[in-house]
XYZ file of C-alpha atoms in Angstrom:
744
model
C -60.775 107.715 46.496
C -63.954 107.902 44.476
C -63.927 109.595 41.079
C -63.679 113.357 41.451
C -63.494 116.266 39.026
C -60.274 118.284 39.084
C -58.863 121.109 37.000
C -55.713 120.708 34.828
C -52.927 123.209 35.575
C -49.372 124.000 34.475
C -46.465 122.294 36.328
C -45.146 124.818 38.929
C -41.356 124.222 38.427
C -39.022 122.770 35.796
C -37.624 120.446 38.443
C -41.074 118.925 39.081
C -41.691 118.521 35.358
C -38.625 116.184 35.197
C -40.200 113.768 37.727
C -42.752 112.416 35.177
C -45.402 112.751 37.925
C -48.666 114.641 37.874
C -48.334 117.217 40.690
C -51.195 117.625 43.178
C -51.904 119.314 46.477
C -50.860 117.222 49.483
C -54.405 117.692 50.818
C -55.907 115.878 47.814
C -53.615 112.899 47.228
C -50.482 111.303 48.671
C -47.173 111.101 46.789
C -46.597 107.759 45.052
C -50.307 107.018 44.420
C -51.371 106.074 40.891
C -54.424 107.697 39.311
C -56.496 107.374 36.128
C -57.159 110.680 34.376
C -60.220 110.570 32.059
C -60.241 113.443 29.526
C -63.165 112.258 27.362
C -65.507 109.274 27.836
C -63.191 107.126 25.650
C -59.752 108.528 26.586
C -58.056 107.770 29.892
C -54.404 107.932 31.006
C -52.567 106.569 34.069
C -50.221 108.856 36.025
C -48.214 108.552 39.238
C -48.793 111.616 41.444
C -46.476 113.704 43.615
C -47.654 116.074 46.336
C -46.373 119.672 46.413
C -47.374 122.659 48.552
C -47.439 125.095 45.605
C -50.398 123.359 43.888
C -53.904 124.536 44.823
C -56.359 121.926 46.167
C -58.714 120.674 43.470
C -56.165 121.170 40.668
C -53.719 118.693 39.107
C -50.600 120.040 37.350
C -49.032 118.482 34.239
C -45.782 119.174 32.368
C -45.806 120.122 28.698
C -44.955 116.595 27.383
C -47.710 115.135 29.583
C -50.274 117.663 28.294
C -49.201 116.892 24.698
C -49.578 113.133 25.259
C -52.971 113.320 26.980
C -54.257 116.229 24.839
C -54.923 118.442 27.851
C -55.428 122.187 27.948
C -54.881 124.354 31.028
C -58.073 124.848 33.047
C -59.752 121.802 31.472
C -61.963 119.799 33.836
C -61.005 116.116 34.086
C -62.163 113.067 36.051
C -59.515 111.628 38.390
C -59.843 108.218 40.112
C -57.524 105.811 41.938
C -55.632 103.175 39.913
C -54.288 99.981 41.507
C -51.641 97.876 39.778
C -51.917 94.072 39.704
C -48.346 93.259 40.808
C -48.433 89.722 39.411
C -49.286 90.870 35.862
C -48.381 94.532 35.475
C -44.745 94.801 36.595
C -42.612 95.905 33.647
C -40.205 93.224 32.453
C -38.798 95.147 29.483
C -39.641 98.575 28.107
C -38.468 99.998 24.770
C -38.035 103.776 24.676
C -37.340 106.039 21.693
C -34.852 108.761 22.653
C -33.699 112.034 21.128
C -32.282 115.390 22.283
C -35.102 117.578 23.611
C -33.848 120.684 21.797
C -32.285 120.294 18.378
C -29.815 123.128 19.028
C -28.265 121.289 21.994
C -27.160 118.220 19.974
C -23.616 116.904 20.357
C -21.696 113.982 18.910
C -20.273 112.533 22.170
C -21.372 108.925 22.852
C -23.884 108.282 25.662
C -23.661 105.039 27.647
C -27.101 103.430 27.372
C -26.367 101.085 30.327
C -25.696 104.009 32.682
C -28.682 105.780 31.179
C -30.923 102.754 31.870
C -29.650 102.486 35.474
C -30.260 106.209 36.062
C -33.721 105.952 34.452
C -34.764 103.058 36.729
C -33.474 104.841 39.838
C -35.168 108.095 38.876
C -38.564 106.670 37.904
C -38.736 103.573 40.111
C -42.287 102.565 41.149
C -43.924 104.856 38.578
C -46.526 104.000 35.983
C -45.687 104.053 32.261
C -48.005 103.673 29.246
C -47.328 102.917 25.600
C -47.221 106.222 23.660
C -46.365 108.287 26.756
C -43.966 111.224 26.329
C -41.599 112.507 29.028
C -38.404 114.494 29.593
C -35.315 112.840 31.085
C -32.188 114.591 32.369
C -28.899 112.694 31.942
C -25.325 114.101 32.122
C -26.784 117.641 32.351
C -28.523 117.186 28.992
C -32.288 117.001 28.469
C -33.717 114.195 26.340
C -37.205 113.691 25.001
C -38.487 110.127 25.451
C -41.373 108.234 23.862
C -42.518 104.840 25.269
C -42.730 102.450 22.286
C -43.390 99.045 23.781
C -43.925 97.399 27.226
C -43.559 93.719 28.121
C -44.826 92.308 31.432
C -42.396 90.638 33.818
C -42.652 86.884 33.969
C -44.641 86.338 37.188
C -42.907 83.005 37.891
C -39.638 84.893 38.520
C -41.272 86.848 41.331
C -42.236 83.546 42.943
C -38.610 82.354 42.721
C -39.400 79.775 40.034
C -37.579 79.289 36.707
C -38.615 81.691 33.945
C -41.473 80.350 31.820
C -40.266 82.298 28.766
C -43.744 83.677 27.920
C -43.726 87.257 26.669
C -46.859 89.316 27.272
C -47.382 92.837 25.900
C -49.204 95.324 28.133
C -50.412 98.903 27.663
C -49.727 100.164 31.204
C -47.045 98.885 33.569
C -45.222 99.631 36.824
C -41.446 100.189 36.642
C -39.558 98.120 39.269
C -35.903 97.817 40.260
C -35.111 94.899 37.979
C -37.102 95.970 34.916
C -35.057 96.195 31.747
C -34.988 99.461 29.843
C -33.975 99.468 26.168
C -33.175 102.759 24.436
C -33.569 103.183 20.684
C -32.638 106.484 19.071
C -35.296 108.016 16.842
C -34.670 107.723 13.098
C -33.757 111.358 12.425
C -31.630 111.739 15.579
C -27.884 112.442 15.564
C -27.554 110.920 19.076
C -24.771 108.331 19.539
C -25.641 105.453 21.909
C -23.170 102.853 23.200
C -23.655 99.925 25.602
C -25.862 96.858 25.936
C -29.160 98.639 26.689
C -29.561 99.248 22.939
C -30.485 95.578 22.512
C -33.074 93.439 24.194
C -31.615 90.768 26.439
C -33.474 88.632 28.941
C -32.254 90.442 32.023
C -34.847 88.798 34.233
C -33.307 85.375 33.734
C -30.033 86.658 35.216
C -31.862 86.998 38.516
C -33.118 83.457 38.309
C -32.282 80.978 41.104
C -31.816 78.233 38.497
C -29.261 80.199 36.479
C -26.691 77.922 34.878
C -23.408 78.757 36.603
C -21.394 76.378 34.421
C -21.637 79.036 31.713
C -20.007 81.425 34.148
C -17.126 79.038 34.788
C -18.227 77.917 38.251
C -18.813 74.247 38.947
C -19.944 72.288 41.975
C -21.456 75.263 43.823
C -25.085 75.098 42.659
C -26.484 74.527 46.151
C -24.371 77.291 47.688
C -25.438 79.704 44.957
C -29.138 79.000 45.421
C -28.728 79.406 49.217
C -27.000 82.776 48.762
C -29.687 83.795 46.283
C -32.477 82.869 48.694
C -30.928 84.757 51.601
C -29.331 87.776 49.942
C -31.048 88.532 46.660
C -34.660 87.328 46.811
C -35.666 90.530 48.621
C -33.937 92.646 45.962
C -35.833 90.983 43.083
C -39.272 91.884 44.449
C -40.809 95.308 43.825
C -39.598 97.698 46.586
C -43.083 98.511 47.886
C -43.888 94.824 48.571
C -40.569 94.528 50.450
C -41.454 97.678 52.372
C -44.908 96.363 53.293
C -43.300 93.231 54.731
C -40.936 95.387 56.785
C -38.131 93.343 55.259
C -34.543 94.575 55.372
C -32.085 93.527 52.703
C -29.109 91.391 53.647
C -26.036 93.623 53.608
C -23.185 91.194 54.086
C -22.156 87.709 53.002
C -19.121 85.883 54.393
C -17.697 83.140 52.186
C -15.213 80.869 53.934
C -13.561 77.541 53.218
C -10.283 75.941 52.162
C -8.079 77.721 49.587
C -8.773 77.044 45.907
C -12.484 76.218 46.257
C -13.819 79.194 44.314
C -14.603 81.891 46.909
C -13.108 84.772 44.907
C -14.518 83.419 41.650
C -17.959 83.151 43.195
C -17.908 86.702 44.560
C -16.813 88.042 41.170
C -19.674 86.239 39.419
C -22.295 87.440 41.917
C -21.661 90.948 40.580
C -22.215 89.747 37.005
C -25.315 87.783 37.923
C -26.994 90.829 39.443
C -28.252 93.829 37.575
C -25.831 96.036 39.510
C -22.697 98.097 39.011
C -19.324 96.478 38.475
C -18.336 95.363 41.998
C -15.423 97.032 43.781
C -12.894 94.342 44.611
C -10.541 95.125 47.494
C -7.690 92.998 48.790
C -7.626 93.194 52.591
C -3.945 94.170 52.961
C -4.312 97.043 50.417
C -6.543 98.930 52.876
C -3.836 99.165 55.537
C -1.600 102.224 55.497
C 1.222 103.174 57.836
C -0.104 106.740 58.298
C -2.597 107.342 61.088
C -6.176 107.639 59.801
C -5.353 106.649 56.206
C -6.619 103.058 56.567
C -9.969 104.315 57.879
C -10.148 106.892 55.068
C -9.632 104.051 52.562
C -12.666 102.238 54.031
C -14.743 105.449 53.841
C -13.802 105.939 50.167
C -15.230 102.504 49.329
C -18.649 103.495 50.639
C -18.625 107.121 49.355
C -20.407 106.404 46.037
C -23.156 104.402 47.740
C -23.678 107.139 50.366
C -23.864 109.894 47.753
C -26.372 107.937 45.650
C -28.533 107.050 48.644
C -28.756 110.739 49.607
C -29.691 111.661 46.023
C -32.112 108.880 45.134
C -33.158 107.267 48.418
C -34.974 103.938 47.985
C -34.413 103.990 44.218
C -30.638 103.821 44.557
C -28.941 100.980 42.681
C -27.040 98.199 44.422
C -23.346 98.766 45.200
C -21.309 95.605 45.714
C -18.031 95.746 47.648
C -15.940 92.578 47.761
C -13.231 92.112 50.418
C -10.713 89.425 49.586
C -8.645 88.131 52.545
C -10.972 89.786 55.058
C -9.006 88.339 57.995
C -6.111 90.714 57.117
C -8.117 93.763 58.224
C -10.822 92.412 60.530
C -8.883 90.528 63.183
C -10.339 90.308 66.685
C -10.103 93.723 68.322
C -7.710 93.996 71.228
C -5.496 91.150 70.028
C -2.974 93.162 67.967
C 0.468 93.483 69.526
C 1.156 96.840 67.830
C 0.732 99.961 69.960
C -1.115 101.895 67.227
C -4.221 99.694 67.331
C -4.682 100.395 63.606
C -6.548 97.107 63.071
C -9.084 97.975 65.745
C -9.988 101.353 64.226
C -10.326 99.813 60.749
C -12.760 97.217 62.137
C -14.683 99.984 63.941
C -14.911 102.035 60.744
C -16.174 99.043 58.739
C -18.760 98.170 61.417
C -20.173 101.695 61.440
C -20.337 101.854 57.629
C -22.137 98.532 57.131
C -24.618 98.897 59.955
C -24.041 102.100 61.864
C -26.403 104.853 62.981
C -26.698 106.242 59.424
C -27.200 102.919 57.752
C -26.938 102.341 54.025
C -29.540 100.160 52.378
C -28.002 100.034 48.900
C -24.858 98.029 49.646
C -23.889 94.394 49.631
C -20.519 93.593 51.193
C -19.036 90.206 50.387
C -16.120 89.082 52.554
C -13.884 86.097 51.835
C -11.467 84.268 54.090
C -10.074 80.836 54.756
C -9.651 81.727 58.451
C -13.125 82.634 59.789
C -11.868 82.022 63.343
C -9.671 85.163 63.160
C -12.493 87.582 62.337
C -13.997 89.892 64.955
C -17.338 88.573 66.254
C -19.060 91.948 65.960
C -18.852 91.591 62.163
C -20.668 88.269 62.256
C -23.940 89.341 63.804
C -27.170 89.739 61.769
C -27.237 93.093 60.010
C -23.568 92.783 59.073
C -22.057 89.602 57.622
C -25.183 87.652 58.460
C -25.087 85.092 55.640
C -22.181 82.768 56.377
C -21.568 80.269 53.619
C -18.942 77.541 53.630
C -17.497 76.953 50.188
C -16.136 73.460 50.763
C -14.361 70.887 48.630
C -16.510 69.858 45.640
C -18.270 66.483 45.689
C -18.111 64.060 42.754
C -20.948 65.768 40.838
C -19.239 69.127 41.378
C -15.894 67.743 40.179
C -17.564 66.535 36.954
C -18.854 70.089 36.382
C -15.460 71.668 37.095
C -13.586 69.247 34.807
C -16.182 69.855 32.070
C -15.590 73.602 32.339
C -11.804 73.245 32.077
C -11.892 70.746 29.204
C -14.705 72.469 27.243
C -12.370 74.295 24.883
C -10.306 71.175 24.146
C -13.502 69.288 23.423
C -14.697 72.037 21.108
C -11.500 71.916 18.995
C -11.295 68.078 19.075
C -8.087 68.091 21.160
C -9.465 65.761 23.848
C -9.038 62.064 23.039
C -12.174 59.910 23.109
C -10.744 57.675 25.888
C -10.861 60.549 28.433
C -13.827 59.927 30.731
C -14.570 62.962 32.904
C -16.697 60.858 35.289
C -13.786 58.466 35.872
C -11.445 61.413 36.557
C -13.978 62.888 38.996
C -14.121 59.577 40.879
C -10.299 59.444 41.028
C -9.878 63.015 42.303
C -11.335 62.763 45.800
C -10.674 65.860 47.941
C -9.331 67.907 45.029
C -10.289 71.580 45.187
C -11.416 73.466 42.069
C -7.971 75.063 41.677
C -6.258 71.655 41.926
C -8.574 70.217 39.254
C -7.662 73.123 36.981
C -3.991 72.400 37.724
C -4.566 68.745 36.832
C -5.969 69.683 33.400
C -2.981 72.014 32.835
C -0.522 69.289 33.840
C -2.173 66.805 31.448
C -1.955 69.380 28.642
C 1.758 69.947 29.250
C 2.369 66.171 29.356
C 0.640 65.869 25.968
C 2.638 68.773 24.517
C 5.859 67.272 25.799
C 5.349 64.217 23.586
C 5.542 66.460 20.528
C 8.852 68.105 21.322
C 11.893 66.632 19.553
C 14.619 65.659 21.975
C 17.561 67.169 20.076
C 20.270 69.551 21.243
C 17.776 72.388 20.649
C 14.142 72.264 21.671
C 11.989 71.895 18.574
C 8.337 71.102 18.046
C 7.602 68.259 15.677
C 5.088 70.159 13.539
C 3.739 67.128 11.673
C 2.786 65.372 14.887
C 1.727 68.590 16.637
C -1.114 68.891 14.144
C -2.489 65.631 15.546
C -2.006 66.643 19.199
C -4.555 65.109 21.561
C -4.725 64.966 25.341
C -5.331 61.320 26.270
C -6.397 59.427 29.375
C -2.750 58.381 29.911
C -1.738 62.062 30.177
C -4.372 62.662 32.855
C -3.393 59.538 34.799
C 0.317 60.474 34.677
C -0.502 63.954 36.026
C -2.766 62.451 38.672
C -0.034 60.145 39.945
C 2.978 62.433 39.643
C 2.133 66.121 39.393
C -0.932 67.298 41.284
C -1.671 66.085 44.797
C -4.603 67.431 46.831
C -3.685 69.582 49.839
C -6.548 68.034 51.824
C -6.118 64.517 50.608
C -4.338 61.320 51.284
C -0.599 61.360 51.130
C 0.121 57.988 49.508
C 3.828 58.039 50.434
C 2.788 58.764 53.991
C 1.270 55.425 54.745
C 2.902 53.280 52.073
C 6.168 53.562 54.062
C 4.373 51.977 57.051
C 3.200 48.977 55.012
C 6.492 48.510 53.193
C 6.551 44.718 53.566
C 2.796 44.185 53.329
C 0.650 42.646 56.075
C 1.682 39.116 57.094
C -1.494 37.281 58.171
C 0.295 34.688 60.336
C -2.827 33.667 62.243
C -6.292 34.483 63.536
C -5.158 37.363 65.777
C -4.084 39.447 62.721
C -7.197 38.581 60.699
C -9.369 39.494 63.692
C -7.780 42.972 64.000
C -8.343 43.661 60.272
C -11.956 42.421 60.449
C -12.711 44.611 63.494
C -11.086 47.546 61.715
C -13.283 46.949 58.632
C -16.389 46.924 60.877
C -15.427 50.291 62.362
C -14.844 51.723 58.868
C -18.339 50.573 57.822
C -19.806 52.041 61.022
C -18.180 55.433 60.287
C -19.493 55.364 56.701
C -23.039 54.189 57.363
C -24.060 55.199 60.866
C -25.690 58.603 61.333
C -25.707 58.260 65.102
C -21.947 57.959 65.485
C -20.198 60.486 63.218
C -17.068 60.071 65.369
C -15.555 56.597 65.827
C -12.217 56.161 67.612
C -10.272 52.958 68.183
C -7.009 52.249 69.994
C -4.705 49.483 68.718
C -2.591 48.477 71.706
C -0.005 45.754 72.042
C 3.696 45.036 72.663
C 6.394 46.868 70.674
C 7.219 45.511 67.144
C 3.825 43.777 66.859
C 2.904 45.752 63.713
C 0.274 48.109 65.164
C 1.176 51.059 62.911
C 1.165 48.866 59.780
C -2.265 47.480 60.715
C -3.606 51.004 61.391
C -2.234 52.181 58.022
C -3.735 49.127 56.302
C -7.194 49.695 57.843
C -7.098 53.372 56.813
C -5.897 52.545 53.281
C -8.606 49.899 52.778
C -11.258 52.356 53.983
C -10.785 54.349 50.723
C -11.751 57.496 52.637
C -11.002 60.692 50.681
C -8.983 62.180 53.561
C -6.399 60.057 55.383
C -3.645 61.611 57.484
C -1.137 60.054 59.831
C -0.289 62.146 62.866
C 3.151 60.804 63.635
C 5.801 61.842 66.211
C 8.564 61.760 63.556
C 7.001 64.886 61.950
C 7.235 66.763 65.247
C 10.850 66.290 66.313
C 12.090 69.387 68.104
C 8.671 71.043 68.219
C 7.740 72.949 71.349
C 4.657 71.783 73.225
C 2.522 74.596 71.785
C 3.608 74.062 68.172
C 3.010 70.320 68.611
C -0.555 71.036 69.805
C -1.096 73.336 66.828
C 0.244 70.742 64.362
C -2.086 68.060 65.784
C -5.043 70.474 65.766
C -4.362 71.431 62.122
C -4.543 67.752 61.075
C -7.955 67.440 62.767
C -9.190 70.782 61.351
C -8.257 69.637 57.839
C -10.053 66.345 58.473
C -13.272 68.194 59.353
C -13.286 69.786 55.873
C -13.781 66.443 54.130
C -17.012 64.402 54.133
C -15.247 61.212 55.277
C -11.899 61.301 57.059
C -9.549 58.977 58.847
C -6.781 60.196 61.175
C -4.153 57.762 62.469
C -2.571 59.009 65.720
C 0.583 56.928 65.818
C 2.680 56.100 68.871
C 0.656 58.176 71.332
C 3.150 57.890 74.222
C 5.870 59.375 71.971
C 3.547 62.292 71.041
C 3.024 62.862 74.773
C 6.810 62.908 75.438
C 6.298 60.120 77.984
C 9.361 58.603 79.728
C 9.177 56.132 82.619
C 11.986 57.867 84.536
C 10.483 60.630 86.494
C 7.682 59.900 85.267
C 7.291 62.799 82.825
C 4.933 63.691 79.993
C 3.510 66.766 78.241
C 0.220 67.685 79.877
C -0.499 70.316 77.191
C -0.424 67.743 74.370
C -2.379 65.250 76.495
C -5.190 67.750 77.081
C -5.249 68.720 73.389
C -5.521 65.054 72.334
C -8.239 64.344 74.915
C -10.325 67.229 73.553
C -9.788 66.299 69.884
C -10.541 62.603 70.461
C -13.959 63.503 71.883
C -14.822 66.448 69.591
C -17.682 65.533 67.262
C -17.010 66.635 63.657
C -19.292 69.324 62.077
C -22.731 68.333 60.765
C -22.549 66.113 57.683
C -18.896 65.127 58.269
C -17.654 61.784 59.617
C -14.329 60.945 61.227
C -12.548 57.704 62.141
C -9.593 58.001 64.529
C -7.155 55.099 64.899
C -4.622 55.416 67.734
C -1.647 53.104 68.399
C 0.280 52.596 71.640
C 2.652 50.124 73.288
C 1.869 51.403 76.803
C -1.806 50.782 77.510
C -1.104 50.997 81.252
C 0.280 54.536 80.914
C -2.744 55.715 78.907
C -4.998 54.111 81.525
C -3.307 56.210 84.232
C -3.655 59.353 82.127
C -7.404 58.574 81.737
C -6.984 58.510 77.990
C -8.404 55.036 77.340
C -11.912 56.314 78.052
C -11.563 58.843 75.201
C -11.511 55.968 72.664
C -14.757 54.239 71.677
C -13.086 50.829 71.662
C -9.723 49.084 72.113
C -8.258 46.289 69.959
C -5.360 44.190 71.250
C -2.575 43.395 68.752
C -0.483 40.480 69.963
C 2.955 39.096 69.241
C 3.615 35.708 67.635
C 3.340 33.432 70.656
C 3.337 29.812 69.331
C 5.700 27.762 67.171
C 2.891 26.997 64.696
C 2.238 30.712 64.116
C 5.958 31.298 63.681
C 6.165 28.603 60.954
C 3.097 30.114 59.250
C 4.784 33.547 59.244
C 8.013 32.100 57.797
C 6.051 30.398 55.043
C 4.290 33.645 54.126
C 7.558 35.559 54.120
C 9.163 32.876 51.930
C 12.743 33.804 52.835
C 14.052 30.330 53.777
C 14.001 27.254 51.514
C 11.516 24.429 52.209
C 14.235 22.276 53.775
C 15.372 25.110 56.056
C 11.805 25.780 57.112
C 11.267 22.087 57.962
C 14.365 22.152 60.214
C 13.162 25.325 61.973
C 9.650 23.810 62.370
C 11.111 20.753 64.147
C 12.907 23.030 66.651
C 9.971 25.318 67.418
C 7.037 22.870 67.274
C 5.007 22.905 70.467
C 7.220 25.570 72.035
C 6.161 28.980 73.281
C 7.789 31.854 71.508
C 7.360 35.612 71.941
C 8.320 37.824 69.046
C 6.817 40.787 67.198
C 6.446 40.484 63.419
C 8.770 43.457 62.861
C 11.448 41.872 65.041
C 11.004 38.542 63.246
C 11.642 40.233 59.901
C 14.826 41.762 61.313
C 16.111 38.391 62.606
C 15.376 36.653 59.290
C 17.178 39.329 57.260
C 20.151 39.130 59.657
C 20.367 35.318 59.323
C 20.159 35.487 55.529
C 23.465 37.363 55.454
C 25.213 34.150 56.673
C 26.428 31.298 54.454
C 23.816 28.729 53.399
C 24.715 26.065 55.994
C 24.746 28.428 58.999
C 21.555 30.317 58.277
C 19.145 28.093 60.238
C 21.343 27.742 63.292
C 21.975 31.498 63.371
C 18.216 32.197 63.134
C 17.408 29.740 65.943
C 20.068 31.180 68.250
C 18.821 34.735 67.605
C 15.251 33.563 68.287
C 16.393 31.937 71.534
C 18.164 35.124 72.643
C 15.042 37.137 71.870
C 12.829 34.979 74.103
C 15.454 34.149 76.784
C 14.942 37.180 78.945
C 11.193 36.453 79.024
C 11.590 32.726 79.756
C 10.158 31.737 76.379
C 11.410 29.289 73.755
C 11.676 26.499 76.288
């Protein structure tokens, strides 16, 4: 609009005078526009206008504080022209306001929360213009306050672009109030008003909504990437001024689903999101708490959670603050509909209620629902679509850099009070703790502390602390290593005892065949690590019974140094039904997919399949499950090596299972006298003389014996008296090969 002359008038209602807007006829100007009012050639003031039917065209109505500020009299002719804000330079970053009771007779001594006051102020006057020296009236807790704008600082424009704050502070005369401006209240000198809360002091609130915020200060380590992803998807739109968001037609993200293994910081992260944002204290709800045995109560509990947000949206519309609702253990209440066995169908109605609240017909735009679960597969699909829990973020096991951060957080206090010995190297601990979750790393620090404290307790009949030595208490590297080896084991890691029992007697390299198997295994390990084209590598070690296949598979997996190594063995599944066996095998593979590099040894496949030659019989259910899992490519960014072992290659061939493996390696028995002598030498059980005698008997002969069987025969012979040992061993060896026509 071009400059036009209008007449100043009195504000028609008290209610309109509390809006801080100049009131105009809807025929002249639209609500929300900003105008410059020029009273004299040198004096001009910026107002935001509001349309109202009771104002005559050609007039512009002002409240008493506005007329005082601008020096206006009723009926005065003024020049009114459009005013456009430069969003990059004129958004208010921080505004200092002097506050006092409007009427001296209405003073009281009760404290007023300046934080709530600031939130209410921003909601009430969002997207309005403010100038230094401006006076206005503000209603809070049914009391009227007189305000005077003392000082305005511009928002750092780099924050709006999603860049780190530059730290430059720029004073401006006129600014636009936006959702994440900071409002600071200062009571006037003569006032008896009591203010409490943080909004009495200036703090850099803008930096809290900074993608490069340092989360280590908040006690979260190893999740920097996840945090910046969540910020980009869920909060970037909330940082921008609402009108820009509106012009883009952009809708805010209303739901985030955090999933991943237990102990990786999902709950911690959700709690800190509330602190990071300039929002109310989040409501934290445990899934099972919602459920109630009485009909309709569970749904009413869901409705109560959203009641505040609904009420505020009705009252303040687009200026409503953000309400965060956090659901812990979301799978407890949002299971797939139609799957519950109970006749009441209470789960289904709870899911329906939640769906309609988050994104129903009357949708709320001022909520952010954060759900957490370690079983995303159980959650109803309708909750996962865009508009509901559309940002799905896996909070996985921390990598080495993340583990350094987490250990630094948990040892910070000890370091501060000089209780951490200088030989403790956090980087070394991070390298040693592959596959540890955040909670397990915290447990490790606690275990090391208790080990250190234990050294300072006198071992007498009563438990006493040796005070002299306790003064010098320090947690050393030895304490951490002891806890690492004995106390805290990762749930998704390598169970050392698991495969050490398979390599009890070490690997006896009696000849080229053994060396070849280990070399081929090493090649496959390297392929899994380095190749991006083959994230899944599977190999089958097949050979006669007792040839040491399981030990070789365990050795290859141990040498791989992969963070996750699990042995899927039939001895763990004795007495399991077919279905529970399938579930146990699937769980091992699911756990493997959570780690960056994993190795799964599927031992004794024909035993897992319940195969017996009489009949012939086997479990088709387990066979199908294994066939699927052997071919299933791990998720993006994860790599998996599968090593299978079997003594019945022919059976697997018939079951069409051989094709599921990428490659097959044959493990053979000791088949020549020379190899047998080599094995005896490596085992070192017989004396040199005894070995020479055995060598003379077996030289040039064909033998056929597995390394495990050979060990058994040697140990049996060693129980005899010295002079009979060799003859006993040779006769046992002969018996072993007799039925096959060997040892001739």
